[in-house]
XYZ file of C-alpha atoms in Angstrom:
605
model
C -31.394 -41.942 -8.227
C -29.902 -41.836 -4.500
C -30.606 -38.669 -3.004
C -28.216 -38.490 -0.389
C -27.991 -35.052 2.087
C -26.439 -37.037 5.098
C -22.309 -36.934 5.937
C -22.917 -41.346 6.094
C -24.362 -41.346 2.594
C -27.453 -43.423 3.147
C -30.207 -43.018 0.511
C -33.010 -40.938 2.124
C -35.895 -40.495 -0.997
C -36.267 -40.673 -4.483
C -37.792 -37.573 -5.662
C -38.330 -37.448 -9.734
C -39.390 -33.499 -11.022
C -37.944 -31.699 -8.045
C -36.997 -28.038 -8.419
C -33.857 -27.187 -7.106
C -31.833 -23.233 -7.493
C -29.004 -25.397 -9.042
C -27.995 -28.458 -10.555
C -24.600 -29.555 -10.704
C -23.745 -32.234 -13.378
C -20.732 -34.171 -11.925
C -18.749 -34.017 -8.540
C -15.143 -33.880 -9.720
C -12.587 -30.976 -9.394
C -14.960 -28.575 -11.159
C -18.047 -29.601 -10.288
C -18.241 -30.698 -6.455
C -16.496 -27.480 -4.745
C -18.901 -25.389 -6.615
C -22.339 -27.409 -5.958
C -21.227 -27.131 -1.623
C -20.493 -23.555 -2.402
C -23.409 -22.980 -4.144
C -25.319 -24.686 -0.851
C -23.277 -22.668 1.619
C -24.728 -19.411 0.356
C -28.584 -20.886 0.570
C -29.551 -22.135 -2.275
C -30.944 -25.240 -3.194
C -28.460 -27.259 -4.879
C -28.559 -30.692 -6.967
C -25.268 -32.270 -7.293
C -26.041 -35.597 -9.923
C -22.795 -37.540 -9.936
C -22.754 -41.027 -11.980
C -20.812 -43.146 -10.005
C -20.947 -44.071 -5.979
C -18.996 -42.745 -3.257
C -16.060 -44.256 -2.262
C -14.793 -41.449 0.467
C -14.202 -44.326 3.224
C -12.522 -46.719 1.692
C -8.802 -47.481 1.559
C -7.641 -47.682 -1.617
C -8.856 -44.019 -2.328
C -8.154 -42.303 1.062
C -4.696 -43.735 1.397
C -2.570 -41.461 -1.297
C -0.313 -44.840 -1.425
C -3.086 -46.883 -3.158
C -2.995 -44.241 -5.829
C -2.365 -47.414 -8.668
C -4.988 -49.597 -6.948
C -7.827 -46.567 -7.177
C -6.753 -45.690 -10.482
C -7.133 -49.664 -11.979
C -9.984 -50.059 -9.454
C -13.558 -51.119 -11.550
C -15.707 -49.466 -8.248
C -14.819 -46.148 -9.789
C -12.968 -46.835 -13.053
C -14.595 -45.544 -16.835
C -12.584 -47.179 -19.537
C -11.860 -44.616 -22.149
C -10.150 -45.874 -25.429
C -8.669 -43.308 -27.414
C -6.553 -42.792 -30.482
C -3.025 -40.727 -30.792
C -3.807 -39.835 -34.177
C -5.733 -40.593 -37.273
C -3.039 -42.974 -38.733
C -3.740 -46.725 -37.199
C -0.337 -47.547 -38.380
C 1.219 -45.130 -36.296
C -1.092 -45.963 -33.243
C -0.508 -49.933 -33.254
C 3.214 -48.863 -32.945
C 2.084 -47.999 -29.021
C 3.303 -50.979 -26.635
C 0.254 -50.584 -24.607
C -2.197 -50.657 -27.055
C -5.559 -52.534 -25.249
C -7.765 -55.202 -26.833
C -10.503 -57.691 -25.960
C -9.989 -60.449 -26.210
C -13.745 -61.743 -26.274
C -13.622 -63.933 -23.254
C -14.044 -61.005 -20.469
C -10.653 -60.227 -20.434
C -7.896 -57.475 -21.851
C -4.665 -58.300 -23.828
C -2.297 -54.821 -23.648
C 0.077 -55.355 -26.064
C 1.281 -55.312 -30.015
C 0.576 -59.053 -30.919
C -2.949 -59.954 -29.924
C -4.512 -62.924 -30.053
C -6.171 -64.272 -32.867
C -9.841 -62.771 -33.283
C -8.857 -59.866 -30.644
C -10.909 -56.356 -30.914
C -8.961 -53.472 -30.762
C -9.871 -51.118 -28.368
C -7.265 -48.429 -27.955
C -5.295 -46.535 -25.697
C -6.862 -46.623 -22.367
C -7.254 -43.615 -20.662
C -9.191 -43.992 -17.867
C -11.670 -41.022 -15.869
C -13.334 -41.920 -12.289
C -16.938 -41.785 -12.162
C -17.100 -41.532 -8.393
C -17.926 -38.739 -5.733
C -14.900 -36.228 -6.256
C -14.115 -37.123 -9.378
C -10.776 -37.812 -10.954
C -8.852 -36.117 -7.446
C -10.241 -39.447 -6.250
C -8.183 -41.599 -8.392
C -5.031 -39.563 -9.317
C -1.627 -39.732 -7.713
C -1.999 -36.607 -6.100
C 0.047 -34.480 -7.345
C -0.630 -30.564 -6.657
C 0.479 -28.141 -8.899
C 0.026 -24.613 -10.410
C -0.420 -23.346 -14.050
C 1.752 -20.826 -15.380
C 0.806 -16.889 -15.014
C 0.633 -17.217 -18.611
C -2.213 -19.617 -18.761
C -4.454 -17.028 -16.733
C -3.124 -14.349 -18.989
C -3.900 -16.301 -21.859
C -7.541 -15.780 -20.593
C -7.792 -12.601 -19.787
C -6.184 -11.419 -23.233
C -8.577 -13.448 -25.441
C -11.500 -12.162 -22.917
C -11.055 -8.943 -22.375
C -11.521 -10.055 -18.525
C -9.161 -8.627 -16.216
C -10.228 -11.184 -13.344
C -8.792 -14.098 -14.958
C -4.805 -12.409 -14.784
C -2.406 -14.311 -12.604
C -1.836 -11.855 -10.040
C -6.232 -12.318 -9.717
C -5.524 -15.740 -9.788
C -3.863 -16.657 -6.943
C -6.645 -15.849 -4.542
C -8.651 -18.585 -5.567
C -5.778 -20.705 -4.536
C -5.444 -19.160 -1.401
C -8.913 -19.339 -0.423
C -9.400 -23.061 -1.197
C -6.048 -24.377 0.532
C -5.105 -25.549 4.018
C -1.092 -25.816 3.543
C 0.061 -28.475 6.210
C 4.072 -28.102 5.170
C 4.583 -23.735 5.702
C 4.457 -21.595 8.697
C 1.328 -20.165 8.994
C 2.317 -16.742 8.580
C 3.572 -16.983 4.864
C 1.588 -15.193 2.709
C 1.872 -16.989 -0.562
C -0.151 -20.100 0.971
C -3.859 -20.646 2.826
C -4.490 -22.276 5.671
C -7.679 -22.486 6.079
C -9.484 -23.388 3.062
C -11.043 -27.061 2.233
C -7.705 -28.799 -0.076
C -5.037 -30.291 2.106
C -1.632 -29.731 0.701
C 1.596 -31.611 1.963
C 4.665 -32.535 0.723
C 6.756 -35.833 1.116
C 9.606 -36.556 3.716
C 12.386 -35.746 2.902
C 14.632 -37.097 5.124
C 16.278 -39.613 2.919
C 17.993 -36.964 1.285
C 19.949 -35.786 4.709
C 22.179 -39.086 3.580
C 24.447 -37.605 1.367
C 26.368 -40.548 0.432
C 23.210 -41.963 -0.573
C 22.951 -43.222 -4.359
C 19.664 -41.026 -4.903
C 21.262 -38.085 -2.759
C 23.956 -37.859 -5.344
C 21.685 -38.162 -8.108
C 19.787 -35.395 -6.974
C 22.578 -33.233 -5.885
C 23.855 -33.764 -9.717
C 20.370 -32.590 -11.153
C 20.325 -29.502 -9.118
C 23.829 -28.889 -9.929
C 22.830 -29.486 -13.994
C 20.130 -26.786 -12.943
C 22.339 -24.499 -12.054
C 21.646 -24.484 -8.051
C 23.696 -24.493 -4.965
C 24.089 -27.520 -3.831
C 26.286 -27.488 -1.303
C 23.596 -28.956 1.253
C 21.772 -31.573 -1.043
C 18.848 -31.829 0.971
C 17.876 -27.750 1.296
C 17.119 -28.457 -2.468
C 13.777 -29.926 -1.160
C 12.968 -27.121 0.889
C 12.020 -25.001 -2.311
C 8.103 -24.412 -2.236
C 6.625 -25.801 -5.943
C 3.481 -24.176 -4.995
C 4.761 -20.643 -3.666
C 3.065 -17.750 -6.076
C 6.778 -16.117 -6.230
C 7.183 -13.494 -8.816
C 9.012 -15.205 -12.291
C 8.292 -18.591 -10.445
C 7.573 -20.088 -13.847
C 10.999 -19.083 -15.416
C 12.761 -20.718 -12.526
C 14.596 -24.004 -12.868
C 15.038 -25.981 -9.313
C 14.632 -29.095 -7.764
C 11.843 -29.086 -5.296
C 9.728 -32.140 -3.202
C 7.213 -33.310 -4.735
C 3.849 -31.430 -3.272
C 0.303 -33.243 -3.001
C -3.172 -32.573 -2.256
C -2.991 -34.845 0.724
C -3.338 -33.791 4.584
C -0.887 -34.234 7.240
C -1.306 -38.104 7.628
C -1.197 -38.698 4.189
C -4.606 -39.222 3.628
C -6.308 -37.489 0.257
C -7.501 -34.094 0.030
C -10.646 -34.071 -2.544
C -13.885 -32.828 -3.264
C -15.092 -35.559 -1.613
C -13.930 -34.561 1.905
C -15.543 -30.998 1.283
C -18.560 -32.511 0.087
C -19.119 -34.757 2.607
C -18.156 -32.275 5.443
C -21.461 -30.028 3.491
C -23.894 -32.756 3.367
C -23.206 -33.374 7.536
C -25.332 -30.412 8.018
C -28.404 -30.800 5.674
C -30.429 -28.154 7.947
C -27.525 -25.406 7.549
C -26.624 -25.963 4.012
C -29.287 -26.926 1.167
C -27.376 -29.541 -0.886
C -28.554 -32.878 -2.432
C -26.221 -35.422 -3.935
C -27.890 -38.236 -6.331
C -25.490 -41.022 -6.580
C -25.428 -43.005 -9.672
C -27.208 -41.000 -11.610
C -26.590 -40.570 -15.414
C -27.145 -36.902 -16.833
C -28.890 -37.621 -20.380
C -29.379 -34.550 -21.793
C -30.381 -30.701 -20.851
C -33.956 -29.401 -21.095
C -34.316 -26.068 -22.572
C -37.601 -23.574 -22.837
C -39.237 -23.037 -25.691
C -37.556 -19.079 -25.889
C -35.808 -17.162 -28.263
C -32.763 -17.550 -26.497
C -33.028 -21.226 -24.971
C -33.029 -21.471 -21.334
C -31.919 -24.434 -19.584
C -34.365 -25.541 -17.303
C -33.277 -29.046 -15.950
C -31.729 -32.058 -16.832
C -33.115 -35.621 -18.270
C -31.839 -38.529 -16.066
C -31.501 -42.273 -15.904
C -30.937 -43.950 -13.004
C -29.002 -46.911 -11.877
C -25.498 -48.182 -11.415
C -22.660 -48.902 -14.354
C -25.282 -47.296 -16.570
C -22.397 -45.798 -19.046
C -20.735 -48.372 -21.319
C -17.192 -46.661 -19.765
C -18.120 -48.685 -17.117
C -16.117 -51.968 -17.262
C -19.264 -53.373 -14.922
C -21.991 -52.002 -17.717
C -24.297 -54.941 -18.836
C -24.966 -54.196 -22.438
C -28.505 -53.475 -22.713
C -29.176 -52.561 -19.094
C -30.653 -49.362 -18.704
C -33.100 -47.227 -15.808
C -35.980 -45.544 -15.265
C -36.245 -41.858 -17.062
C -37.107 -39.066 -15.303
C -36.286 -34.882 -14.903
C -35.463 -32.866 -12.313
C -35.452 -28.919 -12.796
C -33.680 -25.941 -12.159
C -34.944 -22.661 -11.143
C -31.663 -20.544 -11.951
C -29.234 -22.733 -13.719
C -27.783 -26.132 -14.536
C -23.896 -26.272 -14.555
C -22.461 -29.052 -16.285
C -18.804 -30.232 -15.194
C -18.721 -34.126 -16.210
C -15.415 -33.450 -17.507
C -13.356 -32.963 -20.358
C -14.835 -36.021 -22.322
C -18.360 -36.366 -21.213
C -19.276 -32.411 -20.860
C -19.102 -32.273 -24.840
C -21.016 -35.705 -24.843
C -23.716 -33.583 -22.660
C -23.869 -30.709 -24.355
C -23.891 -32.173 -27.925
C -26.772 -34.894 -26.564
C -28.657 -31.613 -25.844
C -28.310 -29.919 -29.118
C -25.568 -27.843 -28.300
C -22.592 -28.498 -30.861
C -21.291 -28.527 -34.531
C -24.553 -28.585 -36.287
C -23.547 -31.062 -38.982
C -22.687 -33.697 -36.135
C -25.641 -33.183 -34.472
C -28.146 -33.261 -37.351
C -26.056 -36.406 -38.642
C -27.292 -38.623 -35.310
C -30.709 -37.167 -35.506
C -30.620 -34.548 -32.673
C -32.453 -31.263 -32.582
C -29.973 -28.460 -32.916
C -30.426 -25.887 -29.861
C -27.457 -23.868 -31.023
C -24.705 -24.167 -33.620
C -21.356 -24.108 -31.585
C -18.588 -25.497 -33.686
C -16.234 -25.648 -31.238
C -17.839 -28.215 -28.617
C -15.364 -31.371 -28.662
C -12.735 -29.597 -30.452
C -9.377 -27.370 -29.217
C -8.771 -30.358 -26.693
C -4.792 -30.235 -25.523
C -2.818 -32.391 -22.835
C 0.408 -32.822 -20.951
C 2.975 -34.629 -23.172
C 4.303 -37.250 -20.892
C 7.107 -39.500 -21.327
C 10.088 -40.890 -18.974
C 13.448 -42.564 -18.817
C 13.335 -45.639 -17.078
C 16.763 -47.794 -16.275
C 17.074 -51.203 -13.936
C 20.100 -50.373 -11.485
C 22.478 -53.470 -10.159
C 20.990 -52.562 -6.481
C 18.210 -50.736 -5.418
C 18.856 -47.076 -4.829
C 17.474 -45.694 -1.547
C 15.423 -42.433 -1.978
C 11.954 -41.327 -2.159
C 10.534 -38.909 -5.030
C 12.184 -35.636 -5.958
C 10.863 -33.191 -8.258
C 12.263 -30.673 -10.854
C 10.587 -27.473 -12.862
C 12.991 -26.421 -15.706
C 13.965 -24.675 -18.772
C 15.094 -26.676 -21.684
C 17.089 -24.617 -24.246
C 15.215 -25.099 -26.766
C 11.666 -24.185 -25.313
C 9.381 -22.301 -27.045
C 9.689 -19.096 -24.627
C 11.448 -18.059 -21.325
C 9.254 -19.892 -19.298
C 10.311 -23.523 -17.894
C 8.399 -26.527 -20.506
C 9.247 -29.100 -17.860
C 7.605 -30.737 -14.628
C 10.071 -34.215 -13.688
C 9.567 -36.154 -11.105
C 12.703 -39.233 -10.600
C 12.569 -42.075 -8.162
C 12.156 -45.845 -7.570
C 9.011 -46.729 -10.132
C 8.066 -47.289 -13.349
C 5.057 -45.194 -15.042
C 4.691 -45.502 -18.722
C 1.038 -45.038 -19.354
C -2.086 -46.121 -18.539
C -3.415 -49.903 -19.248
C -5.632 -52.407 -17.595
C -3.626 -53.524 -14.396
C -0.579 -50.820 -15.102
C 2.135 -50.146 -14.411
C 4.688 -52.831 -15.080
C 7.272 -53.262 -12.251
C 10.686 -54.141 -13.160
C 14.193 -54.925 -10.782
C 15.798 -52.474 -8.624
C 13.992 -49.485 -10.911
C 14.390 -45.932 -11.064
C 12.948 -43.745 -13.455
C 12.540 -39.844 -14.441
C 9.499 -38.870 -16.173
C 8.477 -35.481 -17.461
C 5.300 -33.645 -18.162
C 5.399 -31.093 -21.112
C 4.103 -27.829 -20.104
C 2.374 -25.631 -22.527
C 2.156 -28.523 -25.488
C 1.782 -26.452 -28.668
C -0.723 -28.641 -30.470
C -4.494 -28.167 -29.249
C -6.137 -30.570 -31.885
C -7.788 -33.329 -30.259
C -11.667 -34.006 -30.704
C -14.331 -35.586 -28.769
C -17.294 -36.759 -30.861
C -20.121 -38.871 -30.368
C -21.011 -42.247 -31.920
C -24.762 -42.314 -31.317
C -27.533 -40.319 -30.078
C -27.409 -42.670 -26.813
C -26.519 -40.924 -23.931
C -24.745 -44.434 -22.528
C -22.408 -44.437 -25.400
C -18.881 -43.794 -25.130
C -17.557 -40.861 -27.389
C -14.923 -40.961 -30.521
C -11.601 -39.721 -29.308
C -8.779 -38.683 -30.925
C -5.865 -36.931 -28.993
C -4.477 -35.767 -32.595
C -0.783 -35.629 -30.526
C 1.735 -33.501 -32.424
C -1.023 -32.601 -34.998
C 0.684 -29.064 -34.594
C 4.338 -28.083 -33.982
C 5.177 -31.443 -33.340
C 8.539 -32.204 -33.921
C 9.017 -28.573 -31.618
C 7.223 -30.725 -28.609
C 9.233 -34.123 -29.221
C 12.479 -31.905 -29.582
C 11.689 -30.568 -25.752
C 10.765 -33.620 -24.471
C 14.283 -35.364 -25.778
C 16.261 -32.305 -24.258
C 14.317 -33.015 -20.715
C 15.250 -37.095 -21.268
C 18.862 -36.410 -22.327
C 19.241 -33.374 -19.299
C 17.507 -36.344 -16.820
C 19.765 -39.254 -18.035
C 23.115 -36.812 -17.446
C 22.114 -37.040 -13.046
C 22.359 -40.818 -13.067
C 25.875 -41.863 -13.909
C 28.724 -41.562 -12.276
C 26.866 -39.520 -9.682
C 25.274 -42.186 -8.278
C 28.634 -44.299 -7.618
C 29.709 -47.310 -8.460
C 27.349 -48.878 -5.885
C 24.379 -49.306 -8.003
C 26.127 -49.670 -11.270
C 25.945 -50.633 -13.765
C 21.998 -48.855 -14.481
C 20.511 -50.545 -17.275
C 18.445 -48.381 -19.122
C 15.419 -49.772 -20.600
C 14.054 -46.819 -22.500
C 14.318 -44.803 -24.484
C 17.990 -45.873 -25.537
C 18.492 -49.070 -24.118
C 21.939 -50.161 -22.875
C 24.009 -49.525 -20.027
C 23.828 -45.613 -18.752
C 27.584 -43.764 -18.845
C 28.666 -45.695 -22.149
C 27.745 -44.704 -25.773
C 23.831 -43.772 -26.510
C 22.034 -47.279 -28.151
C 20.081 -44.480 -30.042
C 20.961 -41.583 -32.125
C 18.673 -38.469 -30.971
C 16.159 -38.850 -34.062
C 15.586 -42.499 -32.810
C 15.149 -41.226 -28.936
C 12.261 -38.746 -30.790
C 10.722 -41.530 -32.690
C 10.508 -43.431 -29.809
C 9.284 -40.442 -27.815
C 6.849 -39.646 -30.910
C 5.312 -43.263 -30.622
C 5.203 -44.024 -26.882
C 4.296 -40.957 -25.669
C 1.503 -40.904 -23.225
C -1.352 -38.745 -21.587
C -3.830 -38.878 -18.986
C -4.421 -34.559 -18.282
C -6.819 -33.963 -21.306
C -8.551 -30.268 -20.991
C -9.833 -27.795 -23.056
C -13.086 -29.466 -25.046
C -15.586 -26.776 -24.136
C -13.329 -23.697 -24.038
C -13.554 -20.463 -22.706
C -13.182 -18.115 -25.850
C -12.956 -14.587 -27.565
C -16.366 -12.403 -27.949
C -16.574 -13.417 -32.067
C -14.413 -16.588 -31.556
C -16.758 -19.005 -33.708
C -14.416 -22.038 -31.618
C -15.154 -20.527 -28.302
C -17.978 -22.563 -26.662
C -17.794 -19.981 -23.007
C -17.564 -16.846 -22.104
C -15.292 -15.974 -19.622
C -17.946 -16.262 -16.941
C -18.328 -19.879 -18.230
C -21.772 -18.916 -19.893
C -22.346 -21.071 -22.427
C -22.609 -19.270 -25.634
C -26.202 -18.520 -27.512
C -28.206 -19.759 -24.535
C -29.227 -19.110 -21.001
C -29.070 -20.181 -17.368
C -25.956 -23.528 -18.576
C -22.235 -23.156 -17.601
C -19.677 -25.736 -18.369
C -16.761 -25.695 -14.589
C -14.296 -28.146 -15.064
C -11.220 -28.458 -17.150
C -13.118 -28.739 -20.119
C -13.775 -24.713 -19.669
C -10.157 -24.103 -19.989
C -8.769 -22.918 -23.394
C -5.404 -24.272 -22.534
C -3.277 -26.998 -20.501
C -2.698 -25.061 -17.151
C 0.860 -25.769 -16.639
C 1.667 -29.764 -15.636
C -1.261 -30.718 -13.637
C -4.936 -29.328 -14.452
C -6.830 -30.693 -10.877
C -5.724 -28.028 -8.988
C -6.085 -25.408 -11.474
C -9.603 -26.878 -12.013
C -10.548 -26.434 -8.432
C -9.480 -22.736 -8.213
C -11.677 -22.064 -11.309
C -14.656 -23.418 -9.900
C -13.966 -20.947 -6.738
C -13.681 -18.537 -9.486
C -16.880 -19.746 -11.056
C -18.325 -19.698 -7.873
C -18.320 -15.903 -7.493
C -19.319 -15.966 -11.441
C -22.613 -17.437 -10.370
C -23.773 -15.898 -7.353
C -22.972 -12.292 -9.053
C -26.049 -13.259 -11.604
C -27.870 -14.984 -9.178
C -30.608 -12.193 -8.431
C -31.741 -12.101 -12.136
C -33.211 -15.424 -12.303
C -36.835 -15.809 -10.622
């Protein structure tokens, strides 16, 4: 175990049964703001993160070397999950992983002979800041609805939107609005930006007219293409979320482009070791929680094993390594935010889960809580993707709308078009193909919350079981507002773009040549969309939950339920997909949480 207190992250001791006011389990977008909070009001605070810290280098401070961080094995945990529980259904998914048994991945529907099947990868970063470190870096807000959602099932009038958007304020410092504007902070510890958008000045460009088309398909004025981009995506405007518009693309990234994370707060806390009382052990794996022997179990402190790549995740784990075992304690609580796959790992290790699981592996039930690892949900996302005759000039655009079929008033779509190609997640993604431009879409508020996280073993280095259970619910209500979004998103290309850059090949999901008849009929576009859907914005595992909810696993204070002095802060916590991108609603709940904690922490001696 490094413990590190020092801005250049050199290993000063290694101290086994400390006593700390705190520990934090896990650095990410939950877990690192709150552990330098925590130290910035006094107390003594543990942060345990698994991985290493990566804050310096390149490929995770540039935002451009987004795909590099996110494929990069310094950082990377391999998850392999399923879509379902029908394997049929799940080989149908191009990008299906396997190994191959000589070190090395096929991705693909016809494997080699003797190939393992491993899944769908979805990877997490184990590294200081979490997944912020390794995402594209896209900023974005949930809906008021999501924080309503909340504070409806709770009872708790903190969590309503118009509450809400303090937290936001307090942690941002906008680098893209005048100062004076009220909806935005500018002095908090997230950098948020937005790309140039110059390009779109050009409005003969093939991109410009593409755009100009979407917004006019939106229903905007358009009569200056490029004001489109001056719309604010992250302004807290009343009825924002029943708006359609095109907007730029915003991003938790600071004026020079360089990423905004927990990471750069952290490390701006630990430069002053004397002011605030924080502690960061580096590579580190949380095993389980210690409890007291009480009527109502108290956590006390964590279990630990130290050393690198200890977690089989990690494509650098050598099967059978393992480190020394040791505990460090806490005096007032231990807050767990590994994230939405490895917090129910934690907490179930501990004896905190569906008792039947738990007994099945051997482990001594602490407390019966059915819903740990259950009522996960995540973004739908999908995308059109063409091959044009010449590249088309532009950089990214965004859009927020309504599709007529959604569910309720509010907009169901986040789009973002431009020249690349996303289509998922695999070892060494994505693919790159000629002169391309593609549109894809996140699904905001996905109607089916039936994914599960389980374990596999009783060993903490064990990878869980799990199943994303997409469309389990309302499905064919999801696929039918993800085909509206594609069909809306193919009607911008052609003719708006010109002649110039036709003909546009599209290459899914109705391949042929864009402006002529469909390839597809619109139940074959949703069978495609059904099958090669993909995910990477999982949430909701260890959710925040109704007083007599037997699901909920929190309170709304993030108290987990039936014990004392353990919290669960990350996305995890919350009981549904905040609107298209969870990382920056997960860093204004752990401001939220932060306030949470320091209100109770007097009571503990």
């Amino acid at each position: 175990m490094l413990l590190l207190s020092l801005a250049a992250l050199t290993a000063v001791s290694v101290v086994r049964a400390a006593t700390y006011d705190y520990i934090v389990v896990g650095s990410g977008p939950g877990g690192g703001p709150l552990a330098a909070n925590l130290a910035k009001a006094g107390y003594s605070t543990l942060l345990i993160e698994a991985g290493g810290d990566e804050g310096s280098n390149p490929t995770y401070a540039d935002i451009a070397n987004f795909l590099e961080s996110a494929n990069d094995e310094a950082s990377r945990w391999d998850f392999f999950v399923k879509h379902s529980d029908d394997p049929k259904r799940d080989l149908q998914y191009k990008y299906n992983t396997w190994d191959t048994g000589d070190g090395t991945f096929y991705v693909g529907r016809d494997p080699p002979a003797g190939a393992k099947l491993l899944g769908i990868q979805y990877p997490r970063a184990a590294v200081l800041g979490g997944c912020a470190m390794h995402n594209a870096g896209v900023a974005s807000l949930a809906q008021d609805d999501d924080w309503n959602f909340i504070a409806n099932q709770t009872g708790d009038a903190s969590w309503e939107a118009s509450k809400m958007a303090r937290y936001f304020r307090e942690i941002e410092k906008n680098h893209y609005r005048p100062s004076t504007e009220k909806e935005h902070g500018f002095n908090g510890w997230l950098s948020t930006n937005v790309g140039d958008p110059s390009w779109a000045k050009a409005e003969d460009n093939p991109g410009t007219r593409m755009l100009k088309r979407l917004g006019e398909l939106l229903g905007q004025n358009t009569t200056t293409t490029s004001s489109l981009l001056e719309n604010d995506i992250l302004a807290h405007t009343p009825g924002k979320d029943q708006i359609s518009s095109v907007y730029n693309m915003a991003y938790h990234i600071d004026a020079i482009g360089k990423r905004s994370s927990p990471n750069n707060y952290l490390r701006a806390t630990l430069a002053d070791p004397a002011k605030y009382p924080l502690t960061l052990a580096l590579r580190t794996l949380v095993t389980k929680v210690l409890f007291s022997n009480a009527t109502v179990p108290r956590a006390i402190g964590v279990e630990i094993m130290e050393g690198a790549s200890l977690y089989t995740a990690d494509p650098k784990h050598v099967p059978g390594s393992k480190g020394p075992v040791s505990q460090v304690y806490a005096a007032k609580e231990v807050i767990i935010a590994g994230g939405v796959f490895n917090s129910p790992q934690i907490l179930k290790l501990s004896g905190i889960g569906p008792k039947a699981e738990l007994e099945k592996f051997g482990i001594k039930v602490v407390k019966d809580l059915p819903g740990v690892g259950e009522n996960m949900g995540d973004n739908y996302e999908a995308s059109i993707l063409g091959s044009s005759a010449q590249p088309i000039p532009a950089g990214l655009s965004t859009a927020m709308f309504r599709t007529q079929n959604a569910a309720t008033k509010n907009r169901n779509i986040y789009a973002w078009c431009g020249p690349f190609s996303f289509e998922g997640m695999w070892p060494g993604f994505p693919n790159n193909y000629p002169n391309q431009w593609s549109c894809a879409v996140a699904h905001i508020g996905p109607k089916s919350h039936k994914g599960t996280v389980k374990l596999v073993s009783a060993n903490p280095q064990d990878r869980p079981d799990i199943n994303l259970h997409l469309f389990a619910e309302n499905g064919e209500a999801d696929v039918a507002e993800l085909s509206s979004a594609i069909s809306l998103l193919r009607a911008s290309w052609l003719p708006a773009a010109g002649t110039s850059v036709a003909p546009i090949k599209e290459l899914h999901p109705c391949p042929g040549e864009i402006g002529k008849a469909l390839s597809c009929t619109e139940e074959a576009q949703r069978e495609f969309i059904k099958l090669q859907v993909y995910s990477h914005h999982a949430t909701s595992s260890c959710a925040i939950g109704a007083d007599g909810n037997p699901m909920a696993v929190l309170d709304s204070k993030f108290r987990v339920r039936g014990v004392a002095g353990l919290r669960v802060v990350d996305g995890s916590a919350l009981p549904v997909v905040p609107g298209a991108f969870p990382v920056v609603p997960t860093m204004m709940i752990s401001q939220k949480a932060t306030e949470d904690v320091l209100a109770d922490a007097k009571k503990w001696v």
